[in-house]
Amino acid sequence: MDTAFAYVSVWTLLAFVLTWTVFYFTNMKSKATKLAETVAEERKDGATDVIIVGAGVGGSALAHALAKDGRRVHVIERDMRAPERMMGEFMQPGGRLMLSKLGLEDCLEGIDAQIATGMAVYKDGKEADTLFPVENNNNFPYEPLGRTFHNGQFVQRLRQKASSLPNVRLEEGTVRSLIEEKGVIKGVTYKNSAGEETTALAPLTVVCDGCYSNLRRSLSDNNAEVLSYQVGYISKNCQLEEPEKLKLIMGKPSYTMLYQISSTDVRCVFEIFPNNIPSISNGEMANFVKNTIAPQVPLKLRKIFLKGIDEGAHIKTMPVKSVSASLSEKKGVILLGDAFNMRHPAIASGMMVVLSDILILRGLLQPLSNLGDAHRVSEVIKSFYDIRKPMSATVNTLGNAFSQVLIASTDEAKEAMRQGCYDYLCSGGFRTSGMMALLGGMNPRPLSLIYHLCGITLSSIGHLLSPFPSPVRIWHSLRLFGLAMKMLVPHFKTEGVGQMLFPVNAAAYRKSYLAASAL
């Protein structure tokens, strides 16, 4: 009796295991077949591989890059007219390198773009030149020169280049929302130029609609923080002395810049803060420029600075925003450009970062024959987020620190940091070349930036303590050190300690994206 029961039990157990095994593998095969059919169906039914929302610098450059790889790209842009912006007018040497690697360097031709060799920096009657390093430039494999230009003309050249490819469809329309199914973005709803509500579907959607993005909130919890405002206008029919150098004036309440954006046009721009913005419509802003900002501009630049105001140039204000990069939990979508990550424009590096991002993203997507596998695309996006860090972390940290030391203050510790930054940047040699290589995107290494920020801090403390360390001077020095830590430490959290302190990632980035062999 016991033997028979044992036999029955064993055979019952074996039957159960066999049945479960057959069911499991049949179910897995069914799921795999269903996934393959779904992917194939998306590829077959959708005429588009990638939807790009926005045809600015980032959207147009990405469309061209993906189309060159054989992707079918649908770009939806709200306004196809040339944008009139006072940002995105300075291309750093690192940005030109990225542009060249994307096959878009010729978009800087035919728009009267001007050569930029560096900056002339002014403070309290002193002047110093800080140039992009030709030697000791960390083996930067490209011409160490920037370009300045009218942003709208550059964007139109990029759009023309992208739309010249047969697999790019560039359409004017306003995207209203994303189409989502079970956490996967399937496409967008938009109103076309005829005013009709319609939809566009694709396995991958790239949101690249700029600093005023209306889709960011549905993809990321990071809200744009308004730091200050930039006020700008153009003085026409004039040329700066030494037009190849951007003029940076460290004045009050913050900085003023003048730079040549064509052979006859000079951009004049300055920073003000939200609690004190004069009205443009009633003439208060023009008076503020004449009575408050202009007297701080060196005499040899003042005539050109006032020329635009005297001739009634259109004055524009634009909020300066900051957004830290974060990945969306939703699949089938990626944020890019100012919709994804913004930092202070004082270092003019936004275009350089987005072109670097495009170069990385393009390389990661190339091995994928089909973008319909949302899981694989999500893994690619996660890799992209990590690989971009050497460039983005360097630029984000530098932009935050540089913008803060440009702000004038009656606080002795803050002013000592500001003076220390000027002295360090303008001292020549390794200090100047190192800082300008960082500003120009020629050396995207967070650890190098930390080294120079520590150098500025120690130099400023030394200046505060001289000629002898009194108790008051020691107190201000401690406060100055605290200010420096407030500039730096938050970025360890935002960008990641490993990305900021360990040089392996920066070396890998340089090898993959800055090497001469990759040109």
Short mmCIF file of N, CA, C and O in Angstrom, two decimals, residues 32-153:
data_model
loop_
_atom_site.label_atom_id
_atom_site.label_comp_id
_atom_site.label_asym_id
_atom_site.label_seq_id
_atom_site.Cartn_x
_atom_site.Cartn_y
_atom_site.Cartn_z
N ALA A 32 7.23 36.10 -26.91
CA ALA A 32 8.28 36.55 -27.82
C ALA A 32 7.74 36.77 -29.22
O ALA A 32 8.07 37.75 -29.90
N THR A 33 6.86 35.82 -29.65
CA THR A 33 6.27 35.96 -30.98
C THR A 33 5.38 37.19 -31.05
O THR A 33 5.41 37.95 -32.02
N LYS A 34 4.60 37.39 -29.96
CA LYS A 34 3.70 38.56 -29.93
C LYS A 34 4.49 39.86 -29.95
O LYS A 34 4.12 40.81 -30.65
N LEU A 35 5.63 39.91 -29.18
CA LEU A 35 6.47 41.11 -29.15
C LEU A 35 7.08 41.37 -30.52
O LEU A 35 7.09 42.50 -31.01
N ALA A 36 7.58 40.30 -31.16
CA ALA A 36 8.16 40.45 -32.49
C ALA A 36 7.13 40.94 -33.49
O ALA A 36 7.42 41.78 -34.35
N GLU A 37 5.89 40.38 -33.36
CA GLU A 37 4.83 40.80 -34.29
C GLU A 37 4.46 42.26 -34.05
O GLU A 37 4.19 43.02 -34.99
N THR A 38 4.46 42.64 -32.73
CA THR A 38 4.13 44.03 -32.40
C THR A 38 5.17 44.98 -32.97
O THR A 38 4.85 46.02 -33.57
N VAL A 39 6.46 44.63 -32.77
CA VAL A 39 7.55 45.45 -33.29
C VAL A 39 7.48 45.54 -34.80
O VAL A 39 7.61 46.61 -35.40
N ALA A 40 7.25 44.38 -35.43
CA ALA A 40 7.16 44.37 -36.90
C ALA A 40 5.98 45.19 -37.38
O ALA A 40 6.07 45.91 -38.37
N GLU A 41 4.85 45.10 -36.62
CA GLU A 41 3.67 45.85 -37.01
C GLU A 41 3.92 47.35 -36.90
O GLU A 41 3.53 48.11 -37.79
N GLU A 42 4.61 47.77 -35.82
CA GLU A 42 4.91 49.18 -35.66
C GLU A 42 5.81 49.66 -36.79
O GLU A 42 5.66 50.75 -37.31
N ARG A 43 6.77 48.83 -37.16
CA ARG A 43 7.69 49.19 -38.24
C ARG A 43 6.95 49.26 -39.57
O ARG A 43 7.19 50.13 -40.38
N LYS A 44 6.00 48.32 -39.78
CA LYS A 44 5.31 48.25 -41.07
C LYS A 44 4.26 49.33 -41.19
O LYS A 44 4.15 50.00 -42.22
N ASP A 45 3.47 49.52 -40.10
CA ASP A 45 2.34 50.44 -40.18
C ASP A 45 2.77 51.89 -40.08
O ASP A 45 2.13 52.76 -40.66
N GLY A 46 3.81 52.18 -39.33
CA GLY A 46 4.23 53.56 -39.15
C GLY A 46 5.24 53.96 -40.21
O GLY A 46 6.27 53.32 -40.36
N ALA A 47 4.95 55.02 -40.94
CA ALA A 47 5.89 55.48 -41.97
C ALA A 47 7.06 56.22 -41.36
O ALA A 47 7.99 56.60 -42.05
N THR A 48 7.01 56.41 -40.06
CA THR A 48 8.03 57.21 -39.39
C THR A 48 8.73 56.39 -38.32
O THR A 48 8.10 55.64 -37.58
N ASP A 49 10.06 56.53 -38.24
CA ASP A 49 10.82 55.89 -37.18
C ASP A 49 10.94 56.79 -35.96
O ASP A 49 10.90 56.31 -34.82
N VAL A 50 11.12 58.08 -36.21
CA VAL A 50 11.34 59.03 -35.11
C VAL A 50 10.53 60.30 -35.36
O VAL A 50 10.57 60.85 -36.47
N ILE A 51 9.83 60.74 -34.34
CA ILE A 51 9.19 62.06 -34.35
C ILE A 51 10.05 63.00 -33.52
O ILE A 51 10.44 62.66 -32.40
N ILE A 52 10.36 64.17 -34.07
CA ILE A 52 11.11 65.18 -33.34
C ILE A 52 10.22 66.41 -33.17
O ILE A 52 9.75 66.97 -34.17
N VAL A 53 10.00 66.80 -31.94
CA VAL A 53 9.19 67.99 -31.65
C VAL A 53 10.14 69.17 -31.51
O VAL A 53 10.89 69.27 -30.55
N GLY A 54 10.12 70.06 -32.48
CA GLY A 54 10.99 71.24 -32.47
C GLY A 54 12.09 71.14 -33.50
O GLY A 54 12.78 70.12 -33.60
N ALA A 55 12.25 72.21 -34.27
CA ALA A 55 13.29 72.25 -35.32
C ALA A 55 14.22 73.41 -35.08
O ALA A 55 14.52 74.20 -35.99
N GLY A 56 14.70 73.54 -33.84
CA GLY A 56 15.74 74.50 -33.55
C GLY A 56 17.09 73.89 -33.88
O GLY A 56 17.21 73.02 -34.73
N VAL A 57 18.12 74.33 -33.17
CA VAL A 57 19.46 73.79 -33.41
C VAL A 57 19.48 72.29 -33.14
O VAL A 57 19.94 71.49 -33.98
N GLY A 58 18.96 71.87 -31.98
CA GLY A 58 18.99 70.46 -31.62
C GLY A 58 18.12 69.60 -32.50
O GLY A 58 18.55 68.55 -33.00
N GLY A 59 16.86 70.00 -32.69
CA GLY A 59 15.94 69.19 -33.49
C GLY A 59 16.39 69.02 -34.93
O GLY A 59 16.33 67.92 -35.49
N SER A 60 16.86 70.10 -35.54
CA SER A 60 17.30 70.03 -36.94
C SER A 60 18.56 69.18 -37.10
O SER A 60 18.68 68.37 -38.02
N ALA A 61 19.51 69.37 -36.17
CA ALA A 61 20.75 68.59 -36.23
C ALA A 61 20.48 67.11 -36.01
O ALA A 61 21.06 66.25 -36.68
N LEU A 62 19.58 66.79 -35.06
CA LEU A 62 19.25 65.39 -34.81
C LEU A 62 18.53 64.77 -36.01
O LEU A 62 18.81 63.62 -36.38
N ALA A 63 17.62 65.51 -36.62
CA ALA A 63 16.92 65.00 -37.79
C ALA A 63 17.90 64.65 -38.90
O ALA A 63 17.80 63.58 -39.54
N HIS A 64 18.86 65.51 -39.14
CA HIS A 64 19.87 65.25 -40.18
C HIS A 64 20.70 64.01 -39.83
O HIS A 64 20.93 63.14 -40.69
N ALA A 65 21.12 63.91 -38.57
CA ALA A 65 21.97 62.79 -38.16
C ALA A 65 21.24 61.46 -38.29
O ALA A 65 21.78 60.48 -38.83
N LEU A 66 20.00 61.39 -37.80
CA LEU A 66 19.25 60.14 -37.86
C LEU A 66 18.87 59.78 -39.29
O LEU A 66 18.88 58.60 -39.67
N ALA A 67 18.54 60.78 -40.09
CA ALA A 67 18.19 60.52 -41.49
C ALA A 67 19.38 59.99 -42.27
O ALA A 67 19.23 59.12 -43.14
N LYS A 68 20.57 60.49 -41.96
CA LYS A 68 21.78 59.98 -42.61
C LYS A 68 22.01 58.51 -42.28
O LYS A 68 22.67 57.80 -43.03
N ASP A 69 21.48 58.06 -41.14
CA ASP A 69 21.58 56.65 -40.75
C ASP A 69 20.44 55.81 -41.30
O ASP A 69 20.31 54.63 -40.94
N GLY A 70 19.61 56.41 -42.13
CA GLY A 70 18.52 55.66 -42.76
C GLY A 70 17.20 55.72 -42.03
O GLY A 70 16.23 55.09 -42.47
N ARG A 71 17.10 56.47 -40.94
CA ARG A 71 15.83 56.58 -40.22
C ARG A 71 14.88 57.50 -40.98
O ARG A 71 15.29 58.46 -41.62
N ARG A 72 13.60 57.20 -40.83
CA ARG A 72 12.56 58.08 -41.39
C ARG A 72 12.11 59.02 -40.28
O ARG A 72 11.58 58.57 -39.26
N VAL A 73 12.31 60.31 -40.51
CA VAL A 73 12.16 61.30 -39.44
C VAL A 73 11.06 62.29 -39.79
O VAL A 73 11.03 62.83 -40.91
N HIS A 74 10.18 62.54 -38.82
CA HIS A 74 9.12 63.54 -38.97
C HIS A 74 9.37 64.63 -37.93
O HIS A 74 9.30 64.38 -36.72
N VAL A 75 9.69 65.84 -38.39
CA VAL A 75 9.97 66.97 -37.51
C VAL A 75 8.77 67.91 -37.53
O VAL A 75 8.32 68.32 -38.60
N ILE A 76 8.28 68.25 -36.35
CA ILE A 76 7.13 69.16 -36.23
C ILE A 76 7.60 70.41 -35.50
O ILE A 76 8.01 70.35 -34.34
N GLU A 77 7.55 71.53 -36.18
CA GLU A 77 8.04 72.81 -35.65
C GLU A 77 6.90 73.83 -35.61
O GLU A 77 6.15 73.98 -36.58
N ARG A 78 6.77 74.51 -34.50
CA ARG A 78 5.67 75.47 -34.31
C ARG A 78 5.73 76.63 -35.29
O ARG A 78 4.70 77.09 -35.80
N ASP A 79 6.92 77.15 -35.58
CA ASP A 79 7.06 78.34 -36.43
C ASP A 79 8.29 78.16 -37.31
O ASP A 79 9.41 78.13 -36.82
N MET A 80 8.07 78.06 -38.60
CA MET A 80 9.17 77.81 -39.53
C MET A 80 9.90 79.08 -39.94
O MET A 80 10.88 79.01 -40.69
N ARG A 81 9.46 80.22 -39.47
CA ARG A 81 10.20 81.45 -39.74
C ARG A 81 11.51 81.45 -38.97
O ARG A 81 11.65 80.76 -37.96
N ALA A 82 12.47 82.23 -39.44
CA ALA A 82 13.76 82.32 -38.74
C ALA A 82 13.53 82.89 -37.35
O ALA A 82 12.95 83.96 -37.20
N PRO A 83 13.96 82.18 -36.30
CA PRO A 83 13.76 82.69 -34.94
C PRO A 83 14.59 83.94 -34.69
O PRO A 83 15.67 84.11 -35.26
N GLU A 84 14.07 84.81 -33.84
CA GLU A 84 14.80 86.02 -33.45
C GLU A 84 15.17 85.87 -31.97
O GLU A 84 14.44 86.29 -31.08
N ARG A 85 16.33 85.28 -31.75
CA ARG A 85 16.78 85.02 -30.38
C ARG A 85 18.05 85.82 -30.09
O ARG A 85 18.80 86.17 -30.99
N MET A 86 18.26 86.08 -28.79
CA MET A 86 19.52 86.71 -28.42
C MET A 86 20.38 85.73 -27.61
O MET A 86 21.32 86.11 -26.95
N MET A 87 20.01 84.46 -27.67
CA MET A 87 20.85 83.38 -27.16
C MET A 87 21.14 82.45 -28.33
O MET A 87 20.49 82.50 -29.36
N GLY A 88 22.10 81.59 -28.15
CA GLY A 88 22.45 80.70 -29.26
C GLY A 88 23.14 81.43 -30.39
O GLY A 88 22.95 81.11 -31.56
N GLU A 89 23.95 82.45 -30.04
CA GLU A 89 24.67 83.23 -31.05
C GLU A 89 26.18 83.02 -30.98
O GLU A 89 26.92 83.62 -31.76
N PHE A 90 26.63 82.18 -30.07
CA PHE A 90 28.06 81.95 -29.89
C PHE A 90 28.31 80.45 -29.89
O PHE A 90 27.81 79.73 -29.02
N MET A 91 29.09 79.96 -30.85
CA MET A 91 29.44 78.55 -30.94
C MET A 91 30.87 78.38 -30.43
O MET A 91 31.82 78.88 -31.04
N GLN A 92 31.01 77.69 -29.32
CA GLN A 92 32.33 77.44 -28.75
C GLN A 92 33.14 76.50 -29.66
O GLN A 92 32.58 75.79 -30.49
N PRO A 93 34.47 76.48 -29.52
CA PRO A 93 35.28 75.56 -30.33
C PRO A 93 34.82 74.10 -30.20
O PRO A 93 34.79 73.36 -31.19
N GLY A 94 34.44 73.70 -28.98
CA GLY A 94 33.94 72.34 -28.79
C GLY A 94 32.66 72.09 -29.55
O GLY A 94 32.43 70.98 -30.06
N GLY A 95 31.81 73.10 -29.65
CA GLY A 95 30.58 72.97 -30.43
C GLY A 95 30.86 72.83 -31.91
O GLY A 95 30.20 72.06 -32.62
N ARG A 96 31.85 73.57 -32.41
CA ARG A 96 32.23 73.46 -33.82
C ARG A 96 32.77 72.07 -34.13
O ARG A 96 32.52 71.52 -35.21
N LEU A 97 33.50 71.50 -33.18
CA LEU A 97 34.00 70.14 -33.37
C LEU A 97 32.83 69.16 -33.50
O LEU A 97 32.82 68.30 -34.41
N MET A 98 31.84 69.27 -32.62
CA MET A 98 30.68 68.39 -32.68
C MET A 98 29.90 68.60 -33.99
O MET A 98 29.44 67.64 -34.61
N LEU A 99 29.78 69.85 -34.39
CA LEU A 99 29.08 70.17 -35.63
C LEU A 99 29.78 69.51 -36.82
O LEU A 99 29.12 68.96 -37.72
N SER A 100 31.10 69.54 -36.80
CA SER A 100 31.88 68.92 -37.88
C SER A 100 31.68 67.41 -37.90
O SER A 100 31.52 66.80 -38.97
N LYS A 101 31.66 66.79 -36.73
CA LYS A 101 31.48 65.34 -36.67
C LYS A 101 30.10 64.91 -37.14
O LYS A 101 29.91 63.79 -37.60
N LEU A 102 29.14 65.81 -37.03
CA LEU A 102 27.78 65.54 -37.51
C LEU A 102 27.61 65.89 -38.99
O LEU A 102 26.52 65.74 -39.53
N GLY A 103 28.68 66.38 -39.62
CA GLY A 103 28.60 66.74 -41.04
C GLY A 103 27.83 68.03 -41.29
O GLY A 103 27.26 68.21 -42.37
N LEU A 104 27.84 68.95 -40.31
CA LEU A 104 27.04 70.17 -40.41
C LEU A 104 27.86 71.44 -40.31
O LEU A 104 27.31 72.53 -40.17
N GLU A 105 29.19 71.32 -40.39
CA GLU A 105 30.05 72.50 -40.25
C GLU A 105 29.75 73.54 -41.33
O GLU A 105 29.88 74.75 -41.09
N ASP A 106 29.30 73.10 -42.51
CA ASP A 106 29.03 74.06 -43.59
C ASP A 106 27.81 74.93 -43.30
O ASP A 106 27.58 75.92 -44.00
N CYS A 107 27.04 74.61 -42.25
CA CYS A 107 25.90 75.45 -41.88
C CYS A 107 26.34 76.78 -41.28
O CYS A 107 25.53 77.69 -41.13
N LEU A 108 27.63 76.89 -40.92
CA LEU A 108 28.17 78.16 -40.44
C LEU A 108 28.66 79.02 -41.59
O LEU A 108 29.12 80.15 -41.36
N GLU A 109 28.59 78.50 -42.80
CA GLU A 109 29.02 79.25 -43.98
C GLU A 109 27.83 79.97 -44.61
O GLU A 109 26.69 79.52 -44.53
N GLY A 110 28.10 81.11 -45.22
CA GLY A 110 27.05 81.85 -45.91
C GLY A 110 26.11 82.60 -45.00
O GLY A 110 25.05 83.07 -45.46
N ILE A 111 26.44 82.75 -43.71
CA ILE A 111 25.57 83.50 -42.78
C ILE A 111 26.34 84.65 -42.13
O ILE A 111 25.91 85.21 -41.13
N ASP A 112 27.49 85.00 -42.72
CA ASP A 112 28.32 86.10 -42.21
C ASP A 112 28.76 85.85 -40.77
O ASP A 112 28.82 86.78 -39.95
N ALA A 113 29.03 84.58 -40.43
CA ALA A 113 29.51 84.24 -39.09
C ALA A 113 30.90 84.83 -38.88
O ALA A 113 31.72 84.88 -39.80
N GLN A 114 31.17 85.25 -37.65
CA GLN A 114 32.42 85.90 -37.32
C GLN A 114 33.31 84.99 -36.48
O GLN A 114 32.83 84.24 -35.63
N ILE A 115 34.61 85.07 -36.70
CA ILE A 115 35.58 84.29 -35.93
C ILE A 115 35.66 84.83 -34.50
O ILE A 115 35.64 86.05 -34.28
N ALA A 116 35.76 83.93 -33.53
CA ALA A 116 35.93 84.33 -32.13
C ALA A 116 37.16 83.63 -31.57
O ALA A 116 37.24 82.40 -31.55
N THR A 117 38.12 84.42 -31.11
CA THR A 117 39.36 83.86 -30.57
C THR A 117 39.35 83.77 -29.05
O THR A 117 40.22 83.13 -28.46
N GLY A 118 38.37 84.41 -28.40
CA GLY A 118 38.31 84.40 -26.94
C GLY A 118 37.59 85.64 -26.44
O GLY A 118 36.66 86.14 -27.09
N MET A 119 38.02 86.15 -25.29
CA MET A 119 37.34 87.28 -24.65
C MET A 119 38.33 88.37 -24.27
O MET A 119 39.51 88.11 -24.02
N ALA A 120 37.82 89.60 -24.24
CA ALA A 120 38.49 90.71 -23.56
C ALA A 120 37.65 91.01 -22.33
O ALA A 120 36.46 91.29 -22.43
N VAL A 121 38.27 90.90 -21.15
CA VAL A 121 37.53 91.03 -19.89
C VAL A 121 37.89 92.36 -19.22
O VAL A 121 39.06 92.72 -19.11
N TYR A 122 36.85 93.08 -18.77
CA TYR A 122 37.02 94.40 -18.17
C TYR A 122 36.46 94.39 -16.75
O TYR A 122 35.36 93.88 -16.50
N LYS A 123 37.23 95.00 -15.81
CA LYS A 123 36.74 95.14 -14.44
C LYS A 123 37.47 96.31 -13.77
O LYS A 123 38.70 96.36 -13.75
N ASP A 124 36.68 97.25 -13.27
CA ASP A 124 37.22 98.38 -12.50
C ASP A 124 38.36 99.09 -13.24
O ASP A 124 39.41 99.40 -12.67
N GLY A 125 38.16 99.33 -14.52
CA GLY A 125 39.15 100.05 -15.31
C GLY A 125 40.30 99.20 -15.83
O GLY A 125 41.14 99.70 -16.59
N LYS A 126 40.34 97.95 -15.48
CA LYS A 126 41.38 97.05 -15.97
C LYS A 126 40.86 96.23 -17.13
O LYS A 126 39.67 95.99 -17.26
N GLU A 127 41.78 95.78 -17.98
CA GLU A 127 41.42 95.01 -19.16
C GLU A 127 42.44 93.90 -19.36
O GLU A 127 43.65 94.08 -19.16
N ALA A 128 41.97 92.73 -19.76
CA ALA A 128 42.86 91.60 -20.03
C ALA A 128 42.24 90.72 -21.11
O ALA A 128 41.01 90.57 -21.17
N ASP A 129 43.08 90.14 -21.95
CA ASP A 129 42.63 89.22 -22.99
C ASP A 129 42.75 87.78 -22.50
O ASP A 129 43.76 87.38 -21.91
N THR A 130 41.71 87.01 -22.74
CA THR A 130 41.73 85.58 -22.41
C THR A 130 41.33 84.83 -23.68
O THR A 130 40.18 84.90 -24.10
N LEU A 131 42.28 84.13 -24.26
CA LEU A 131 42.08 83.50 -25.56
C LEU A 131 41.99 81.98 -25.44
O LEU A 131 42.56 81.38 -24.52
N PHE A 132 41.28 81.38 -26.38
CA PHE A 132 41.25 79.92 -26.44
C PHE A 132 42.66 79.42 -26.71
O PHE A 132 43.34 79.94 -27.60
N PRO A 133 43.14 78.43 -25.97
CA PRO A 133 44.54 78.02 -26.10
C PRO A 133 44.83 77.31 -27.41
O PRO A 133 44.12 76.40 -27.82
N VAL A 134 45.90 77.76 -28.07
CA VAL A 134 46.37 77.10 -29.29
C VAL A 134 47.34 75.99 -28.90
O VAL A 134 47.34 74.90 -29.48
N GLU A 135 48.16 76.27 -27.89
CA GLU A 135 49.04 75.26 -27.32
C GLU A 135 48.53 74.92 -25.91
O GLU A 135 47.72 75.64 -25.33
N ASN A 136 48.98 73.80 -25.38
CA ASN A 136 48.52 73.34 -24.06
C ASN A 136 46.99 73.28 -24.00
O ASN A 136 46.37 73.71 -23.04
N ASN A 137 46.40 72.74 -25.07
CA ASN A 137 44.94 72.67 -25.15
C ASN A 137 44.41 71.25 -25.02
O ASN A 137 43.37 70.91 -25.57
N ASN A 138 45.17 70.40 -24.30
CA ASN A 138 44.75 69.02 -24.05
C ASN A 138 44.52 68.24 -25.35
O ASN A 138 43.61 67.43 -25.46
N ASN A 139 45.38 68.55 -26.35
CA ASN A 139 45.33 67.84 -27.65
C ASN A 139 43.96 67.96 -28.31
O ASN A 139 43.45 67.01 -28.90
N PHE A 140 43.36 69.12 -28.19
CA PHE A 140 42.08 69.37 -28.85
C PHE A 140 42.27 69.22 -30.36
O PHE A 140 43.10 69.91 -30.96
N PRO A 141 41.49 68.33 -31.02
CA PRO A 141 41.78 67.96 -32.40
C PRO A 141 41.14 68.84 -33.46
O PRO A 141 40.85 68.38 -34.57
N TYR A 142 40.87 70.10 -33.13
CA TYR A 142 40.16 70.96 -34.08
C TYR A 142 40.66 72.38 -33.91
O TYR A 142 41.33 72.72 -32.93
N GLU A 143 40.29 73.23 -34.85
CA GLU A 143 40.70 74.63 -34.79
C GLU A 143 40.15 75.28 -33.52
O GLU A 143 38.93 75.29 -33.29
N PRO A 144 41.02 75.83 -32.65
CA PRO A 144 40.55 76.38 -31.37
C PRO A 144 39.95 77.77 -31.50
O PRO A 144 40.39 78.73 -30.87
N LEU A 145 38.93 77.87 -32.30
CA LEU A 145 38.25 79.15 -32.54
C LEU A 145 36.75 78.94 -32.47
O LEU A 145 36.23 77.90 -32.90
N GLY A 146 36.03 79.94 -31.95
CA GLY A 146 34.59 79.90 -31.93
C GLY A 146 34.01 80.66 -33.11
O GLY A 146 34.74 81.17 -33.98
N ARG A 147 32.70 80.74 -33.17
CA ARG A 147 31.99 81.52 -34.19
C ARG A 147 30.81 82.23 -33.54
O ARG A 147 30.15 81.69 -32.66
N THR A 148 30.56 83.48 -33.98
CA THR A 148 29.38 84.22 -33.57
C THR A 148 28.54 84.51 -34.81
O THR A 148 29.09 84.68 -35.91
N PHE A 149 27.22 84.60 -34.63
CA PHE A 149 26.33 84.71 -35.79
C PHE A 149 24.92 85.06 -35.33
O PHE A 149 24.61 85.02 -34.13
N HIS A 150 24.07 85.37 -36.29
CA HIS A 150 22.64 85.52 -36.03
C HIS A 150 22.05 84.12 -35.85
O HIS A 150 22.13 83.29 -36.76
N ASN A 151 21.45 83.86 -34.71
CA ASN A 151 20.91 82.54 -34.43
C ASN A 151 19.90 82.09 -35.48
O ASN A 151 19.91 80.93 -35.91
N GLY A 152 19.01 83.00 -35.88
CA GLY A 152 17.97 82.64 -36.84
C GLY A 152 18.53 82.16 -38.17
O GLY A 152 18.02 81.21 -38.77
N GLN A 153 19.59 82.80 -38.65
CA GLN A 153 20.19 82.39 -39.91
C GLN A 153 20.84 81.01 -39.80
O GLN A 153 20.76 80.19 -40.71
#
